[in-house]
CSV table of N, CA, C and O in Angstrom, one decimal:
chain,number,residue,atom,x,y,z
A,181,UNK,N,117.0,103.3,118.2
A,181,UNK,CA,115.8,102.5,118.0
A,181,UNK,C,114.9,103.4,117.2
A,181,UNK,O,114.7,104.6,117.5
A,182,UNK,N,114.2,102.8,116.2
A,182,UNK,CA,113.2,103.5,115.4
A,182,UNK,C,111.9,102.9,115.8
A,182,UNK,O,111.7,101.7,115.7
A,183,UNK,N,110.9,103.7,116.1
A,183,UNK,CA,109.6,103.3,116.4
A,183,UNK,C,108.6,104.2,115.6
A,183,UNK,O,108.7,105.4,115.8
A,184,UNK,N,107.8,103.6,114.8
A,184,UNK,CA,106.9,104.4,114.0
A,184,UNK,C,105.5,103.7,114.0
A,184,UNK,O,105.4,102.5,114.0
A,185,UNK,N,104.5,104.5,113.9
A,185,UNK,CA,103.1,104.0,113.9
A,185,UNK,C,102.5,104.2,112.5
A,185,UNK,O,102.4,105.3,112.0
A,186,UNK,N,102.2,103.1,111.9
A,186,UNK,CA,101.5,103.1,110.6
A,186,UNK,C,100.4,104.1,110.5
A,186,UNK,O,100.2,104.8,109.5
A,187,UNK,N,99.5,104.1,111.5
A,187,UNK,CA,98.4,104.9,111.5
A,187,UNK,C,98.7,106.4,111.5
A,187,UNK,O,97.9,107.2,111.0
A,188,UNK,N,99.9,106.8,112.0
A,188,UNK,CA,100.3,108.2,112.0
A,188,UNK,C,101.0,108.5,110.7
A,188,UNK,O,100.9,109.6,110.2
A,189,UNK,N,101.7,107.5,110.1
A,189,UNK,CA,102.4,107.7,108.8
A,189,UNK,C,101.5,107.8,107.6
A,189,UNK,O,101.9,108.4,106.6
A,190,UNK,N,100.4,107.1,107.6
A,190,UNK,CA,99.6,106.9,106.4
A,190,UNK,C,99.0,108.2,105.9
A,190,UNK,O,98.5,108.2,104.7
A,191,UNK,N,99.1,109.3,106.6
A,191,UNK,CA,98.6,110.6,106.1
A,191,UNK,C,99.7,111.6,106.0
A,191,UNK,O,99.5,112.8,106.1
A,192,UNK,N,100.9,111.1,105.8
A,192,UNK,CA,102.1,112.0,105.6
A,192,UNK,C,102.7,111.7,104.3
A,192,UNK,O,102.2,110.9,103.5
A,193,UNK,N,103.8,112.4,104.0
A,193,UNK,CA,104.6,112.2,102.7
A,193,UNK,C,105.2,110.9,102.6
A,193,UNK,O,105.7,110.5,101.6
A,194,UNK,N,105.2,110.1,103.7
A,194,UNK,CA,105.7,108.7,103.6
A,194,UNK,C,104.7,107.8,103.0
A,194,UNK,O,104.9,106.6,102.8
A,195,UNK,N,103.5,108.3,102.7
A,195,UNK,CA,102.4,107.5,102.1
A,195,UNK,C,102.3,107.9,100.6
A,195,UNK,O,102.0,109.1,100.4
A,196,UNK,N,102.6,107.0,99.7
A,196,UNK,CA,102.7,107.3,98.3
A,196,UNK,C,101.6,106.5,97.6
A,196,UNK,O,101.4,105.3,97.9
A,197,UNK,N,100.9,107.1,96.7
A,197,UNK,CA,99.8,106.4,96.0
A,197,UNK,C,100.1,106.5,94.5
A,197,UNK,O,100.6,107.5,94.0
A,198,UNK,N,99.6,105.5,93.8
A,198,UNK,CA,99.8,105.4,92.3
A,198,UNK,C,98.9,104.3,91.8
A,198,UNK,O,98.7,103.3,92.5
A,199,UNK,N,98.3,104.4,90.7
A,199,UNK,CA,97.7,103.4,89.9
A,199,UNK,C,97.0,102.3,90.8
A,199,UNK,O,97.3,101.1,90.7
A,200,UNK,N,96.1,102.7,91.7
A,200,UNK,CA,95.3,101.8,92.5
A,200,UNK,C,96.0,101.1,93.6
A,200,UNK,O,95.6,100.0,94.0
A,201,UNK,N,97.1,101.7,94.1
A,201,UNK,CA,97.7,101.2,95.3
A,201,UNK,C,98.2,102.3,96.1
A,201,UNK,O,98.5,103.4,95.6
A,202,UNK,N,98.4,102.1,97.4
A,202,UNK,CA,99.0,103.0,98.3
A,202,UNK,C,100.1,102.3,99.1
A,202,UNK,O,99.9,101.2,99.6
A,203,UNK,N,101.2,102.9,99.2
A,203,UNK,CA,102.4,102.3,100.0
A,203,UNK,C,102.8,103.3,101.1
A,203,UNK,O,103.2,104.4,100.8
A,204,UNK,N,102.7,102.8,102.3
A,204,UNK,CA,103.2,103.6,103.4
A,204,UNK,C,104.6,103.1,103.8
A,204,UNK,O,104.8,102.0,104.2
A,205,UNK,N,105.6,104.0,103.6
A,205,UNK,CA,107.0,103.6,103.8
A,205,UNK,C,107.4,103.8,105.3
A,205,UNK,O,107.6,104.9,105.8
A,206,UNK,N,107.5,102.7,106.0
A,206,UNK,CA,107.8,102.7,107.4
A,206,UNK,C,109.3,102.9,107.6
A,206,UNK,O,109.7,103.6,108.6
A,207,UNK,N,110.1,102.4,106.7
A,207,UNK,CA,111.6,102.6,106.8
A,207,UNK,C,112.0,103.0,105.3
A,207,UNK,O,111.6,102.4,104.4
A,208,UNK,N,112.9,103.9,105.3
A,208,UNK,CA,113.5,104.4,104.0
A,208,UNK,C,115.0,104.3,104.0
A,208,UNK,O,115.6,104.1,105.1
A,209,UNK,N,115.6,104.6,102.9
A,209,UNK,CA,117.1,104.6,102.8
A,209,UNK,C,117.8,105.4,103.9
A,209,UNK,O,118.8,105.0,104.5
A,210,UNK,N,117.2,106.6,104.2
A,210,UNK,CA,117.9,107.5,105.1
A,210,UNK,C,117.7,107.0,106.6
A,210,UNK,O,118.4,107.6,107.5
A,211,UNK,N,117.0,105.9,106.8
A,211,UNK,CA,117.0,105.4,108.2
A,211,UNK,C,118.2,104.5,108.4
A,211,UNK,O,118.4,104.1,109.6
A,212,UNK,N,119.0,104.2,107.4
A,212,UNK,CA,120.3,103.5,107.5
A,212,UNK,C,120.2,102.0,107.9
A,212,UNK,O,121.1,101.4,108.4
A,213,UNK,N,119.1,101.3,107.6
A,213,UNK,CA,118.9,99.9,107.9
A,213,UNK,C,119.4,99.0,106.8
A,213,UNK,O,119.4,97.8,107.0
A,214,UNK,N,119.6,99.5,105.6
A,214,UNK,CA,120.1,98.7,104.5
A,214,UNK,C,118.9,98.1,103.7
A,214,UNK,O,119.1,97.3,102.7
A,215,UNK,N,117.7,98.3,104.1
A,215,UNK,CA,116.5,97.9,103.4
A,215,UNK,C,115.4,98.9,103.7
A,215,UNK,O,115.5,99.7,104.7
A,216,UNK,N,114.4,98.9,102.9
A,216,UNK,CA,113.2,99.7,103.2
A,216,UNK,C,112.0,98.8,103.5
A,216,UNK,O,112.0,97.7,103.0
A,217,UNK,N,111.1,99.2,104.3
A,217,UNK,CA,110.0,98.4,104.7
A,217,UNK,C,108.7,99.2,104.5
A,217,UNK,O,108.6,100.4,104.9
A,218,UNK,N,107.7,98.6,103.8
A,218,UNK,CA,106.5,99.3,103.4
A,218,UNK,C,105.3,98.5,103.7
A,218,UNK,O,105.3,97.2,103.7
A,219,UNK,N,104.2,99.1,104.0
A,219,UNK,CA,102.9,98.5,104.0
A,219,UNK,C,102.1,99.0,102.8
A,219,UNK,O,101.9,100.2,102.7
A,220,UNK,N,101.8,98.1,101.9
A,220,UNK,CA,101.2,98.4,100.7
A,220,UNK,C,99.8,97.8,100.6
A,220,UNK,O,99.6,96.6,100.9
A,221,UNK,N,98.8,98.6,100.1
A,221,UNK,CA,97.4,98.2,99.9
A,221,UNK,C,97.1,98.4,98.5
A,221,UNK,O,97.3,99.4,97.9
A,222,UNK,N,96.7,97.3,97.8
A,222,UNK,CA,96.3,97.3,96.4
A,222,UNK,C,94.8,97.1,96.3
A,222,UNK,O,94.2,96.3,97.0
A,223,UNK,N,94.2,98.0,95.5
A,223,UNK,CA,92.7,98.0,95.4
A,223,UNK,C,92.2,96.7,94.8
A,223,UNK,O,92.8,96.1,93.9
A,224,UNK,N,91.1,96.2,95.3
A,224,UNK,CA,90.4,95.0,94.7
A,224,UNK,C,90.1,95.3,93.2
A,224,UNK,O,89.7,96.4,92.8
A,225,UNK,N,90.4,94.2,92.4
A,225,UNK,CA,90.1,94.3,91.0
A,225,UNK,C,91.3,95.0,90.2
A,225,UNK,O,91.2,95.1,89.0
A,226,UNK,N,92.4,95.4,90.9
A,226,UNK,CA,93.5,96.0,90.2
A,226,UNK,C,94.5,95.0,89.7
A,226,UNK,O,94.6,93.9,90.2
A,227,UNK,N,95.2,95.4,88.7
A,227,UNK,CA,96.3,94.6,88.1
A,227,UNK,C,97.5,95.5,87.9
A,227,UNK,O,97.4,96.6,87.4
A,228,UNK,N,98.7,95.0,88.2
A,228,UNK,CA,99.9,95.8,88.2
A,228,UNK,C,101.0,95.0,87.6
A,228,UNK,O,101.3,93.9,88.0
A,229,UNK,N,101.7,95.6,86.7
A,229,UNK,CA,102.9,95.0,86.1
A,229,UNK,C,104.2,95.7,86.7
A,229,UNK,O,104.3,97.0,86.5
A,230,UNK,N,105.0,95.0,87.3
A,230,UNK,CA,106.3,95.6,87.9
A,230,UNK,C,107.5,94.8,87.4
A,230,UNK,O,107.4,93.6,87.1
A,231,UNK,N,108.6,95.5,87.4
A,231,UNK,CA,109.9,94.9,87.1
A,231,UNK,C,111.0,95.6,87.8
A,231,UNK,O,111.5,96.6,87.3
A,232,UNK,N,111.3,95.2,89.0
A,232,UNK,CA,112.3,95.9,89.8
A,232,UNK,C,113.7,95.4,89.4
A,232,UNK,O,114.3,94.6,90.0
A,233,UNK,N,114.2,96.0,88.4
A,233,UNK,CA,115.5,95.7,87.8
A,233,UNK,C,116.7,96.0,88.7
A,233,UNK,O,117.7,95.5,88.5
A,234,UNK,N,116.5,97.0,89.6
A,234,UNK,CA,117.6,97.5,90.4
A,234,UNK,C,117.4,97.2,91.9
A,234,UNK,O,118.2,97.6,92.7
A,235,UNK,N,116.3,96.5,92.2
A,235,UNK,CA,116.0,96.2,93.6
A,235,UNK,C,115.5,94.7,93.7
A,235,UNK,O,115.0,94.2,92.8
A,236,UNK,N,115.8,94.2,94.9
A,236,UNK,CA,115.2,92.9,95.3
A,236,UNK,C,114.0,93.3,96.2
A,236,UNK,O,114.1,94.3,96.9
A,237,UNK,N,112.9,92.5,96.1
A,237,UNK,CA,111.8,92.7,96.9
A,237,UNK,C,111.3,91.4,97.5
A,237,UNK,O,111.2,90.4,96.8
A,238,UNK,N,110.9,91.5,98.8
A,238,UNK,CA,110.1,90.3,99.3
A,238,UNK,C,108.8,90.9,99.9
A,238,UNK,O,108.7,92.1,100.3
A,239,UNK,N,107.8,90.1,99.7
A,239,UNK,CA,106.4,90.6,100.0
A,239,UNK,C,105.7,89.5,100.8
A,239,UNK,O,105.7,88.3,100.4
A,240,UNK,N,105.0,89.9,101.9
A,240,UNK,CA,104.2,89.0,102.7
A,240,UNK,C,102.8,89.5,102.7
A,240,UNK,O,102.5,90.6,103.0
A,241,UNK,N,101.8,88.6,102.4
A,241,UNK,CA,100.4,88.9,102.4
A,241,UNK,C,99.8,88.8,103.8
A,241,UNK,O,99.9,87.7,104.4
A,242,UNK,N,99.3,89.9,104.2
A,242,UNK,CA,98.6,89.9,105.5
A,242,UNK,C,97.1,89.8,105.4
A,242,UNK,O,96.5,89.3,106.3
A,243,UNK,N,96.5,90.3,104.3
A,243,UNK,CA,95.1,90.3,104.1
A,243,UNK,C,94.7,90.3,102.6
A,243,UNK,O,95.4,91.0,101.9
A,244,UNK,N,93.7,89.6,102.3
A,244,UNK,CA,93.2,89.7,100.9
A,244,UNK,C,93.5,88.5,100.1
A,244,UNK,O,94.0,87.5,100.6
A,245,UNK,N,93.2,88.6,98.8
A,245,UNK,CA,93.4,87.4,97.9
A,245,UNK,C,93.7,88.0,96.5
A,245,UNK,O,93.2,89.0,96.0
A,246,UNK,N,94.7,87.3,95.9
A,246,UNK,CA,95.1,87.7,94.5
A,246,UNK,C,96.0,86.6,93.9
A,246,UNK,O,96.0,85.5,94.3
A,247,UNK,N,96.8,87.1,93.0
A,247,UNK,CA,97.8,86.2,92.3
A,247,UNK,C,98.9,87.0,91.8
A,247,UNK,O,98.9,88.2,91.6
A,248,UNK,N,100.1,86.2,91.6
A,248,UNK,CA,101.2,86.8,91.0
A,248,UNK,C,101.6,85.9,89.8
A,248,UNK,O,101.6,84.7,90.0
A,249,UNK,N,102.0,86.5,88.7
A,249,UNK,CA,102.4,85.7,87.5
A,249,UNK,C,103.8,86.2,87.2
A,249,UNK,O,104.1,87.4,87.0
A,250,UNK,N,104.7,85.2,87.0
A,250,UNK,CA,106.1,85.4,86.6
A,250,UNK,C,106.0,85.5,85.0
A,250,UNK,O,105.6,84.5,84.4
A,251,UNK,N,106.3,86.7,84.5
A,251,UNK,CA,106.1,86.9,83.1
A,251,UNK,C,107.1,86.0,82.3
A,251,UNK,O,106.7,85.5,81.2
A,252,UNK,N,108.3,85.7,82.8
A,252,UNK,CA,109.2,84.9,82.0
A,252,UNK,C,108.8,83.5,81.9
A,252,UNK,O,109.0,82.9,80.8
A,253,UNK,N,108.1,82.9,82.9
A,253,UNK,CA,107.8,81.5,82.9
A,253,UNK,C,106.3,81.3,82.7
A,253,UNK,O,105.9,80.2,82.3
A,254,UNK,N,105.5,82.3,82.9
A,254,UNK,CA,104.0,82.2,82.8
A,254,UNK,C,103.4,81.5,84.1
A,254,UNK,O,102.2,81.4,84.1
A,255,UNK,N,104.3,81.1,85.0
A,255,UNK,CA,103.8,80.5,86.2
A,255,UNK,C,103.0,81.5,87.1
A,255,UNK,O,103.4,82.6,87.3
A,256,UNK,N,101.8,81.1,87.6
A,256,UNK,CA,101.0,81.9,88.4
A,256,UNK,C,100.8,81.3,89.8
A,256,UNK,O,100.7,80.0,89.9
A,257,UNK,N,100.9,82.1,90.8
A,257,UNK,CA,100.8,81.6,92.2
A,257,UNK,C,99.7,82.4,92.9
A,257,UNK,O,99.6,83.6,92.8
A,258,UNK,N,99.0,81.7,93.8
A,258,UNK,CA,98.0,82.3,94.6
A,258,UNK,C,98.6,83.1,95.7
A,258,UNK,O,99.6,82.7,96.3
A,259,UNK,N,98.0,84.3,95.9
A,259,UNK,CA,98.4,85.2,97.0
A,259,UNK,C,97.2,85.2,98.0
A,259,UNK,O,96.1,85.5,97.6
A,260,UNK,N,97.5,84.9,99.3
A,260,UNK,CA,96.5,84.9,100.3
A,260,UNK,C,97.3,85.1,101.6
A,260,UNK,O,98.5,85.0,101.7
A,261,UNK,N,96.6,85.4,102.7
A,261,UNK,CA,97.3,85.6,104.0
A,261,UNK,C,98.2,84.5,104.3
A,261,UNK,O,97.8,83.3,104.2
A,262,UNK,N,99.4,84.8,104.7
A,262,UNK,CA,100.4,83.8,105.1
A,262,UNK,C,101.4,83.5,103.9
A,262,UNK,O,102.4,82.9,104.2
A,263,UNK,N,101.1,83.9,102.7
A,263,UNK,CA,102.0,83.7,101.6
A,263,UNK,C,103.0,84.8,101.4
A,263,UNK,O,102.7,86.0,101.5
A,264,UNK,N,104.3,84.4,101.2
A,264,UNK,CA,105.3,85.3,100.9
A,264,UNK,C,105.9,85.0,99.5
A,264,UNK,O,106.0,83.8,99.1
A,265,UNK,N,106.3,86.0,98.8
A,265,UNK,CA,107.1,85.8,97.6
A,265,UNK,C,108.3,86.7,97.6
A,265,UNK,O,108.2,87.8,98.2
A,266,UNK,N,109.3,86.3,96.9
A,266,UNK,CA,110.6,87.1,96.9
A,266,UNK,C,111.0,87.2,95.4
A,266,UNK,O,111.1,86.2,94.7
A,267,UNK,N,111.3,88.4,95.0
A,267,UNK,CA,111.7,88.6,93.6
A,267,UNK,C,113.2,88.6,93.6
A,267,UNK,O,113.9,89.6,93.4
A,268,UNK,N,113.8,87.4,93.7
A,268,UNK,CA,115.2,87.2,93.9
A,268,UNK,C,116.0,87.3,92.6
A,268,UNK,O,117.2,87.4,92.6
A,269,UNK,N,115.3,87.3,91.4
A,269,UNK,CA,115.9,87.3,90.1
A,269,UNK,C,115.5,88.6,89.4
A,269,UNK,O,115.5,88.6,88.1
A,270,UNK,N,115.0,89.6,90.1
A,270,UNK,CA,114.5,90.9,89.5
A,270,UNK,C,113.3,90.5,88.6
A,270,UNK,O,113.2,91.0,87.5
A,271,UNK,N,112.5,89.6,89.0
A,271,UNK,CA,111.5,89.0,88.2
A,271,UNK,C,110.4,90.0,87.7
A,271,UNK,O,109.8,90.7,88.6
A,272,UNK,N,110.2,90.1,86.4
A,272,UNK,CA,109.1,90.9,85.9
A,272,UNK,C,107.9,90.1,86.1
A,272,UNK,O,107.8,88.9,85.9
A,273,UNK,N,106.9,90.8,86.7
A,273,UNK,CA,105.7,90.1,87.2
A,273,UNK,C,104.4,90.9,87.1
A,273,UNK,O,104.5,92.1,86.9
A,274,UNK,N,103.3,90.2,87.1
A,274,UNK,CA,102.0,90.9,87.2
A,274,UNK,C,101.3,90.5,88.5
A,274,UNK,O,101.2,89.3,88.8
A,275,UNK,N,100.9,91.4,89.3
A,275,UNK,CA,100.2,91.2,90.5
A,275,UNK,C,98.8,91.6,90.4
A,275,UNK,O,98.5,92.7,89.9
A,276,UNK,N,97.9,90.7,90.7
A,276,UNK,CA,96.5,90.9,90.6
A,276,UNK,C,95.8,90.8,91.9
A,276,UNK,O,96.1,89.9,92.7
A,277,UNK,N,95.0,91.8,92.2
A,277,UNK,CA,94.3,91.8,93.5
A,277,UNK,C,92.8,91.5,93.3
A,277,UNK,O,92.1,92.3,92.8
A,278,UNK,N,92.4,90.3,93.6
A,278,UNK,CA,91.0,89.9,93.5
A,278,UNK,C,90.2,90.6,94.6
A,278,UNK,O,89.1,91.0,94.4
A,279,UNK,N,90.8,90.6,95.8
A,279,UNK,CA,90.2,91.3,96.9
A,279,UNK,C,91.3,92.4,97.3
A,279,UNK,O,92.4,92.3,96.8
A,280,UNK,N,90.9,93.3,98.1
A,280,UNK,CA,91.9,94.3,98.5
A,280,UNK,C,93.1,93.6,99.2
A,280,UNK,O,92.8,92.7,100.1
A,281,UNK,N,94.3,93.8,98.8
A,281,UNK,CA,95.5,93.1,99.3
A,281,UNK,C,96.2,94.0,100.3
A,281,UNK,O,96.5,95.2,99.9
A,282,UNK,N,96.6,93.5,101.4
A,282,UNK,CA,97.4,94.3,102.4
A,282,UNK,C,98.7,93.5,102.5
A,282,UNK,O,98.8,92.3,102.9
A,283,UNK,N,99.8,94.1,102.1
A,283,UNK,CA,101.1,93.5,101.9
A,283,UNK,C,102.2,94.2,102.7
A,283,UNK,O,102.2,95.4,102.8
A,284,UNK,N,103.1,93.4,103.3
A,284,UNK,CA,104.3,94.0,104.0
A,284,UNK,C,105.4,93.7,103.0
A,284,UNK,O,105.7,92.6,102.6
A,285,UNK,N,106.2,94.8,102.7
A,285,UNK,CA,107.2,94.6,101.6
A,285,UNK,C,108.5,95.2,102.1
A,285,UNK,O,108.6,96.2,102.8
A,286,UNK,N,109.6,94.5,101.7
A,286,UNK,CA,111.0,94.9,102.0
A,286,UNK,C,111.7,95.1,100.6
A,286,UNK,O,111.6,94.2,99.8
A,287,UNK,N,112.4,96.2,100.5
A,287,UNK,CA,113.2,96.4,99.3
A,287,UNK,C,114.7,96.5,99.7
A,287,UNK,O,115.1,97.2,100.7
A,288,UNK,N,115.6,95.9,98.8
A,288,UNK,CA,117.0,96.1,98.9
A,288,UNK,C,117.6,96.3,97.5
A,288,UNK,O,117.3,95.5,96.7
A,289,UNK,N,118.3,97.4,97.3
A,289,UNK,CA,118.6,98.4,98.2
A,289,UNK,C,117.3,99.2,98.6
A,289,UNK,O,116.3,99.1,97.9
A,290,UNK,N,117.4,99.9,99.7
A,290,UNK,CA,116.2,100.6,100.2
A,290,UNK,C,115.8,101.7,99.2
A,290,UNK,O,116.7,102.3,98.6
A,291,UNK,N,114.5,101.9,99.2
A,291,UNK,CA,114.1,103.1,98.4
A,291,UNK,C,114.2,104.3,99.2
A,291,UNK,O,114.3,104.3,100.5
A,292,UNK,N,114.3,105.5,98.6
A,292,UNK,CA,114.4,106.8,99.2
A,292,UNK,C,113.1,107.4,99.6
A,292,UNK,O,113.1,108.3,100.4
A,293,UNK,N,112.0,107.0,98.9
A,293,UNK,CA,110.7,107.6,99.1
A,293,UNK,C,110.3,108.5,98.0
A,293,UNK,O,109.2,108.9,97.9
A,294,UNK,N,111.3,108.8,97.1
A,294,UNK,CA,111.0,109.7,96.0
A,294,UNK,C,110.7,109.0,94.7
A,294,UNK,O,110.4,109.6,93.7
A,295,UNK,N,110.9,107.7,94.7
A,295,UNK,CA,110.8,106.9,93.5
A,295,UNK,C,109.3,106.9,93.0
A,295,UNK,O,108.4,106.9,93.7
A,296,UNK,N,109.2,106.8,91.7
A,296,UNK,CA,108.0,106.6,91.0
A,296,UNK,C,108.2,105.4,90.0
A,296,UNK,O,109.4,105.3,89.5
A,297,UNK,N,107.2,104.6,89.7
A,297,UNK,CA,107.4,103.6,88.7
A,297,UNK,C,107.6,104.2,87.4
A,297,UNK,O,106.9,105.1,86.9
A,298,UNK,N,108.7,103.7,86.7
A,298,UNK,CA,108.9,104.1,85.3
A,298,UNK,C,108.0,103.3,84.4
A,298,UNK,O,107.3,102.4,84.9
A,299,UNK,N,108.0,103.6,83.1
A,299,UNK,CA,107.1,103.0,82.2
A,299,UNK,C,107.3,101.5,82.1
A,299,UNK,O,106.3,100.7,81.9
A,300,UNK,N,108.5,101.0,82.4
A,300,UNK,CA,108.8,99.5,82.4
A,300,UNK,C,108.4,98.8,83.7
A,300,UNK,O,108.7,97.7,83.9
A,301,UNK,N,107.9,99.6,84.7
A,301,UNK,CA,107.5,99.0,86.0
A,301,UNK,C,108.6,99.0,87.0
A,301,UNK,O,108.4,98.4,88.1
A,302,UNK,N,109.7,99.6,86.7
A,302,UNK,CA,110.9,99.6,87.6
A,302,UNK,C,111.0,100.9,88.3
A,302,UNK,O,110.4,101.9,88.0
A,303,UNK,N,111.8,100.9,89.4
A,303,UNK,CA,112.3,102.1,90.0
A,303,UNK,C,113.7,102.4,89.5
A,303,UNK,O,114.4,101.5,89.2
A,304,UNK,N,114.1,103.7,89.4
A,304,UNK,CA,115.4,104.0,89.0
A,304,UNK,C,116.4,103.5,90.0
A,304,UNK,O,116.1,103.5,91.2
A,305,UNK,N,117.6,103.2,89.6
A,305,UNK,CA,118.6,102.9,90.6
A,305,UNK,C,118.9,104.1,91.5
A,305,UNK,O,118.8,105.2,91.1
A,306,UNK,N,119.4,103.8,92.7
A,306,UNK,CA,119.6,104.9,93.7
A,306,UNK,C,120.6,106.0,93.1
A,306,UNK,O,120.4,107.2,93.4
A,307,UNK,N,121.6,105.6,92.4
A,307,UNK,CA,122.6,106.6,91.9
A,307,UNK,C,121.9,107.6,90.9
A,307,UNK,O,122.4,108.7,90.7
A,308,UNK,N,120.8,107.2,90.2
A,308,UNK,CA,120.1,108.1,89.3
A,308,UNK,C,119.3,109.1,90.1
A,308,UNK,O,119.0,110.2,89.6
A,309,UNK,N,119.0,108.8,91.3
A,309,UNK,CA,118.1,109.7,92.2
A,309,UNK,C,119.0,110.7,93.0
A,309,UNK,O,118.4,111.6,93.5
A,310,UNK,N,120.3,110.4,93.1
A,310,UNK,CA,121.1,111.2,93.9
A,310,UNK,C,121.3,112.6,93.3
A,310,UNK,O,121.2,112.9,92.2
């Protein structure tokens, strides 16, 4: 059994910050669960373009208000508490935080914790990090 406290992890190397967001990685690849689980906070007024070409991601909004735009279709969806989105087609997207957003995120395959966003908004595949 794995038990972790977000409040204890948020000041460790499991908390990663970049471009107006902070992600606390509650589960990583080395935990052996087959997915990683993160609590991510995006600053109010921030905009982020991501394209997880090598990962699937699902995200659940716990707090805040914003929107997500699918770059391929131009479709925009409201993000608010209770809304979940899943990037099941490796969707290139823009995430906007009108208010500070608190999100619970799962990645498959799991991230290792050493990833950084590349210029195209993606993480490298796991085999490139090995």
